[in-house]
């Protein structure tokens, strides 16, 4: 039986071929499952890497494996595998999606990234000053069942509407046959996403926006007329609850990582944990 925060046998079998690739040469590496369990322990406990329990092996080895999988796209590949299985089993809602954001407070140590990280790392490391202090904002889209589909990071002071298109363009749901799904029938969001440009974007791709209007808009809307679906808008609490579950993992509730790509990897792992939870809860 798996310890707390660790992968069960069924979960490991589902992603083993992605995480533990055959090694043809060199010194044998430490057990991949043990390394991944150590990373999940850090994610959920919020502890420092140096405080990793001895049962996971040397903390430096676990941290180096985290950096390797972060940089080669392993975590994203695991999340894509779970999306595929959820689609195959009919557990994913492809009709209605929700989009929202949440701010994560960053510690003082997280601001010490400097110029590290390489060309793919944003200059600001997705850190910014907002009313809550030094923060990072997570922009996320999920389906009607609460499965995280895609996300992006931004400095905390950025407006939600600025990242709507970017997050939607990141959705890429593979299926057993045919093209990956990138659009939905209805997209639900709060009034922070209310703009003519976003509504035109939805019209272009055949999506119906269920977005509350701001009171400041006094002139009539352009484009096709649309009724506001109040019943569907009430489902927006699904994405809000999803953020609540994610922030129970302490590396998401507070940002400790200096680099945006490291924090992004942690958010991706949090999405993996939630997809695991949903996929296997329907089998118990």
Short mmCIF file of C-alpha atoms in Angstrom, two decimals:
data_model
loop_
_atom_site.label_atom_id
_atom_site.label_comp_id
_atom_site.label_asym_id
_atom_site.label_seq_id
_atom_site.Cartn_x
_atom_site.Cartn_y
_atom_site.Cartn_z
CA UNK A 1 0.00 0.00 0.00
CA UNK A 2 1.32 3.43 -0.98
CA UNK A 3 2.35 5.91 1.67
CA UNK A 4 0.73 9.32 1.87
CA UNK A 5 1.38 11.49 -1.23
CA UNK A 6 2.82 8.49 -3.13
CA UNK A 7 1.59 6.79 -6.30
CA UNK A 8 -0.50 3.67 -6.00
CA UNK A 9 0.36 0.61 -8.11
CA UNK A 10 -2.49 1.39 -10.54
CA UNK A 11 -1.38 5.00 -10.96
CA UNK A 12 2.21 3.96 -11.58
CA UNK A 13 1.23 1.40 -14.21
CA UNK A 14 -0.67 4.11 -16.08
CA UNK A 15 2.36 6.39 -16.53
CA UNK A 16 5.34 4.04 -16.06
CA UNK A 17 6.29 3.93 -19.74
CA UNK A 18 6.51 7.76 -19.86
CA UNK A 19 8.45 8.32 -16.66
CA UNK A 20 10.69 5.26 -16.64
CA UNK A 21 12.21 4.95 -20.10
CA UNK A 22 14.72 2.14 -20.81
CA UNK A 23 18.35 2.96 -20.00
CA UNK A 24 20.75 1.51 -22.55
CA UNK A 25 24.07 2.77 -21.21
CA UNK A 26 25.70 4.51 -18.25
CA UNK A 27 25.47 3.92 -14.54
CA UNK A 28 22.07 2.57 -13.44
CA UNK A 29 19.91 5.41 -12.18
CA UNK A 30 17.84 5.39 -9.02
CA UNK A 31 14.32 4.01 -9.17
CA UNK A 32 12.06 6.38 -11.15
CA UNK A 33 8.99 5.63 -9.05
CA UNK A 34 10.90 6.47 -5.88
CA UNK A 35 12.04 9.78 -7.42
CA UNK A 36 8.53 10.69 -8.59
CA UNK A 37 7.10 9.88 -5.17
CA UNK A 38 9.66 12.22 -3.61
CA UNK A 39 8.60 15.02 -5.97
CA UNK A 40 4.93 14.49 -5.09
CA UNK A 41 5.89 14.62 -1.40
CA UNK A 42 7.50 18.03 -1.93
CA UNK A 43 4.46 19.24 -3.91
CA UNK A 44 1.93 18.28 -1.27
CA UNK A 45 3.90 18.99 1.90
CA UNK A 46 5.43 22.30 0.82
CA UNK A 47 8.71 21.38 2.52
CA UNK A 48 12.18 22.38 1.36
CA UNK A 49 14.02 19.97 -0.90
CA UNK A 50 16.66 19.48 1.80
CA UNK A 51 13.96 18.24 4.20
CA UNK A 52 12.97 15.33 1.95
CA UNK A 53 12.65 12.07 3.98
CA UNK A 54 15.47 9.57 3.53
CA UNK A 55 13.14 6.90 2.10
CA UNK A 56 13.10 8.83 -1.21
CA UNK A 57 16.88 8.83 -1.51
CA UNK A 58 19.30 11.79 -1.57
CA UNK A 59 17.37 15.05 -1.91
CA UNK A 60 19.82 16.36 -4.52
CA UNK A 61 19.15 13.34 -6.73
CA UNK A 62 15.38 13.85 -6.48
CA UNK A 63 15.78 17.55 -7.25
CA UNK A 64 17.99 16.84 -10.26
CA UNK A 65 15.42 14.35 -11.57
CA UNK A 66 12.71 16.99 -11.10
CA UNK A 67 14.72 19.46 -13.18
CA UNK A 68 15.30 16.86 -15.90
CA UNK A 69 11.62 15.95 -16.17
CA UNK A 70 10.67 19.63 -15.96
CA UNK A 71 12.87 20.51 -18.93
CA UNK A 72 12.12 17.51 -21.18
CA UNK A 73 8.31 17.76 -20.96
CA UNK A 74 7.73 14.57 -18.95
CA UNK A 75 5.15 16.14 -16.64
CA UNK A 76 3.16 17.51 -19.59
CA UNK A 77 3.27 14.08 -21.26
CA UNK A 78 1.86 12.46 -18.10
CA UNK A 79 -0.98 15.00 -17.99
CA UNK A 80 -1.73 14.37 -21.68
CA UNK A 81 -1.89 10.60 -20.99
CA UNK A 82 -4.46 11.20 -18.23
CA UNK A 83 -6.51 13.48 -20.49
CA UNK A 84 -6.55 10.71 -23.09
CA UNK A 85 -7.73 8.09 -20.60
CA UNK A 86 -10.41 10.40 -19.23
CA UNK A 87 -11.69 10.98 -22.77
CA UNK A 88 -11.61 7.30 -23.67
CA UNK A 89 -13.69 6.42 -20.62
CA UNK A 90 -16.21 9.21 -21.22
CA UNK A 91 -15.31 11.04 -18.01
CA UNK A 92 -14.53 14.39 -19.64
CA UNK A 93 -17.05 17.11 -20.51
CA UNK A 94 -16.19 18.44 -23.98
CA UNK A 95 -19.24 20.72 -24.18
CA UNK A 96 -18.84 23.20 -21.32
CA UNK A 97 -15.56 24.62 -20.05
CA UNK A 98 -14.80 27.16 -17.31
CA UNK A 99 -11.97 29.65 -17.21
CA UNK A 100 -10.74 31.64 -14.21
CA UNK A 101 -7.58 32.72 -12.41
CA UNK A 102 -6.20 32.71 -8.88
CA UNK A 103 -3.31 34.57 -7.28
CA UNK A 104 -0.60 32.75 -5.36
CA UNK A 105 1.48 34.64 -2.83
CA UNK A 106 5.21 34.29 -3.41
CA UNK A 107 7.79 34.24 -0.64
CA UNK A 108 10.65 36.70 -0.49
CA UNK A 109 13.08 33.95 -1.51
CA UNK A 110 11.14 33.36 -4.73
CA UNK A 111 12.18 36.77 -6.03
CA UNK A 112 15.88 35.84 -6.25
CA UNK A 113 15.84 34.32 -9.73
CA UNK A 114 17.82 37.10 -11.37
CA UNK A 115 18.70 36.28 -14.97
CA UNK A 116 18.70 32.50 -14.46
CA UNK A 117 16.56 30.11 -16.45
CA UNK A 118 17.60 30.40 -20.08
CA UNK A 119 15.82 31.98 -23.05
CA UNK A 120 12.51 30.19 -22.38
CA UNK A 121 12.22 31.72 -18.91
CA UNK A 122 10.24 35.01 -18.74
CA UNK A 123 12.29 38.00 -17.65
CA UNK A 124 9.95 38.71 -14.73
CA UNK A 125 9.74 34.98 -13.77
CA UNK A 126 5.91 35.43 -13.74
CA UNK A 127 6.22 37.50 -10.55
CA UNK A 128 4.57 40.86 -10.02
CA UNK A 129 3.41 43.32 -7.44
CA UNK A 130 -0.32 43.45 -6.75
CA UNK A 131 -2.50 44.41 -3.81
CA UNK A 132 -1.53 41.14 -2.12
CA UNK A 133 2.21 41.81 -2.46
CA UNK A 134 4.54 39.66 -4.55
CA UNK A 135 2.25 37.28 -6.44
CA UNK A 136 1.92 34.96 -9.42
CA UNK A 137 -1.42 34.45 -11.14
CA UNK A 138 -2.52 31.03 -12.44
CA UNK A 139 -4.91 31.24 -15.41
CA UNK A 140 -6.68 27.89 -15.87
CA UNK A 141 -9.40 26.33 -17.99
CA UNK A 142 -11.22 23.18 -16.82
CA UNK A 143 -14.10 21.10 -18.12
CA UNK A 144 -17.55 20.77 -16.57
CA UNK A 145 -16.36 17.82 -14.48
CA UNK A 146 -13.54 19.80 -12.86
CA UNK A 147 -10.63 18.32 -14.82
CA UNK A 148 -7.83 20.88 -15.44
CA UNK A 149 -7.21 21.14 -19.18
CA UNK A 150 -4.60 23.88 -19.62
CA UNK A 151 -3.07 26.78 -17.72
CA UNK A 152 -0.66 29.68 -17.98
CA UNK A 153 1.24 31.82 -15.47
CA UNK A 154 1.48 35.59 -15.33
CA UNK A 155 2.60 38.29 -12.90
CA UNK A 156 -0.08 38.91 -10.28
CA UNK A 157 -1.06 42.37 -11.51
CA UNK A 158 -2.06 41.25 -15.02
CA UNK A 159 -5.74 41.44 -15.96
CA UNK A 160 -7.58 38.15 -16.48
CA UNK A 161 -8.89 39.10 -19.93
CA UNK A 162 -5.35 39.61 -21.20
CA UNK A 163 -4.70 35.85 -20.90
CA UNK A 164 -8.03 34.43 -22.12
CA UNK A 165 -6.88 33.73 -25.68
CA UNK A 166 -3.46 32.45 -24.60
CA UNK A 167 -4.94 29.88 -22.23
CA UNK A 168 -7.58 28.73 -24.72
CA UNK A 169 -4.93 28.23 -27.38
CA UNK A 170 -3.07 25.88 -24.99
CA UNK A 171 -5.94 23.38 -24.84
CA UNK A 172 -5.04 20.26 -26.83
CA UNK A 173 -7.00 17.18 -25.79
CA UNK A 174 -5.91 14.00 -27.59
CA UNK A 175 -8.46 11.33 -28.35
CA UNK A 176 -8.38 7.68 -29.45
CA UNK A 177 -9.29 8.70 -33.02
CA UNK A 178 -9.57 11.93 -34.96
CA UNK A 179 -8.12 15.34 -34.28
CA UNK A 180 -7.43 16.66 -30.78
CA UNK A 181 -10.21 18.75 -29.25
CA UNK A 182 -9.32 22.44 -28.90
CA UNK A 183 -12.71 24.12 -28.57
CA UNK A 184 -15.93 23.67 -26.64
CA UNK A 185 -19.59 24.61 -27.14
CA UNK A 186 -19.88 26.93 -24.10
CA UNK A 187 -17.16 28.81 -22.24
CA UNK A 188 -18.08 30.10 -18.77
CA UNK A 189 -16.18 32.97 -17.12
CA UNK A 190 -16.82 35.86 -14.75
CA UNK A 191 -17.14 39.53 -15.66
CA UNK A 192 -13.37 39.99 -15.54
CA UNK A 193 -13.37 38.43 -19.03
CA UNK A 194 -16.12 40.65 -20.42
CA UNK A 195 -14.85 42.35 -23.58
CA UNK A 196 -15.90 42.67 -27.19
CA UNK A 197 -12.61 41.17 -28.39
CA UNK A 198 -13.11 37.97 -26.37
CA UNK A 199 -16.69 37.61 -27.53
CA UNK A 200 -15.58 37.98 -31.15
CA UNK A 201 -12.93 35.31 -30.52
CA UNK A 202 -15.66 32.97 -29.26
CA UNK A 203 -17.84 33.74 -32.30
CA UNK A 204 -14.93 32.98 -34.64
CA UNK A 205 -14.59 29.44 -33.25
CA UNK A 206 -18.27 28.70 -32.70
CA UNK A 207 -18.19 28.89 -28.90
CA UNK A 208 -20.99 30.51 -26.94
CA UNK A 209 -19.60 32.75 -24.17
CA UNK A 210 -21.43 32.59 -20.85
CA UNK A 211 -19.76 35.67 -19.39
CA UNK A 212 -21.39 38.13 -17.01
CA UNK A 213 -21.46 41.70 -18.35
CA UNK A 214 -19.85 44.57 -16.52
CA UNK A 215 -22.14 47.39 -15.45
CA UNK A 216 -19.78 49.93 -17.02
CA UNK A 217 -20.85 48.84 -20.52
CA UNK A 218 -23.60 51.26 -21.47
CA UNK A 219 -23.41 51.05 -25.24
CA UNK A 220 -25.10 48.11 -27.02
CA UNK A 221 -23.02 45.05 -27.80
CA UNK A 222 -21.80 44.44 -31.33
CA UNK A 223 -22.02 41.10 -33.06
CA UNK A 224 -24.67 38.43 -32.84
CA UNK A 225 -27.28 38.68 -30.12
CA UNK A 226 -27.06 36.16 -27.30
CA UNK A 227 -29.04 35.30 -24.21
CA UNK A 228 -27.30 34.91 -20.87
CA UNK A 229 -27.51 31.32 -19.60
CA UNK A 230 -27.88 31.79 -15.84
CA UNK A 231 -28.13 28.08 -15.09
CA UNK A 232 -24.87 27.33 -16.88
CA UNK A 233 -23.16 30.35 -15.31
CA UNK A 234 -23.86 28.94 -11.84
CA UNK A 235 -21.60 26.01 -12.73
CA UNK A 236 -18.63 28.39 -12.57
CA UNK A 237 -18.09 27.31 -8.97
CA UNK A 238 -16.53 24.15 -10.44
CA UNK A 239 -13.34 25.99 -11.39
CA UNK A 240 -13.35 27.85 -8.07
CA UNK A 241 -13.51 24.56 -6.17
CA UNK A 242 -10.73 23.23 -8.40
CA UNK A 243 -8.47 26.08 -7.32
CA UNK A 244 -9.32 25.29 -3.70
CA UNK A 245 -8.22 21.66 -4.14
CA UNK A 246 -5.04 22.71 -5.94
CA UNK A 247 -4.05 25.11 -3.16
CA UNK A 248 -4.34 22.33 -0.59
CA UNK A 249 -1.02 21.24 -2.14
CA UNK A 250 1.26 23.63 -0.34
CA UNK A 251 3.67 24.22 -3.20
CA UNK A 252 0.70 25.72 -5.07
CA UNK A 253 -0.82 27.60 -2.14
CA UNK A 254 2.48 29.47 -1.75
CA UNK A 255 5.14 29.93 -4.40
CA UNK A 256 8.65 29.07 -3.25
CA UNK A 257 10.24 28.52 -6.67
CA UNK A 258 12.50 31.22 -8.11
CA UNK A 259 11.94 30.18 -11.73
CA UNK A 260 8.58 30.34 -13.46
CA UNK A 261 9.27 27.04 -15.22
CA UNK A 262 9.79 25.31 -11.87
CA UNK A 263 6.54 26.69 -10.48
CA UNK A 264 4.82 25.77 -13.75
CA UNK A 265 6.05 22.18 -13.32
CA UNK A 266 4.55 22.12 -9.82
CA UNK A 267 1.20 23.39 -11.14
CA UNK A 268 1.30 20.72 -13.86
CA UNK A 269 1.93 18.05 -11.21
CA UNK A 270 -1.00 19.38 -9.18
CA UNK A 271 -3.18 18.93 -12.28
CA UNK A 272 -1.84 15.37 -12.60
CA UNK A 273 -2.78 14.63 -8.98
CA UNK A 274 -6.34 15.91 -9.51
CA UNK A 275 -6.76 13.92 -12.73
CA UNK A 276 -5.47 10.79 -10.98
CA UNK A 277 -7.96 11.39 -8.18
CA UNK A 278 -10.87 11.74 -10.59
CA UNK A 279 -9.87 8.84 -12.86
CA UNK A 280 -9.48 6.27 -10.09
CA UNK A 281 -12.31 7.48 -7.84
CA UNK A 282 -14.79 6.28 -10.48
CA UNK A 283 -13.33 2.78 -10.23
CA UNK A 284 -13.65 2.32 -6.48
#
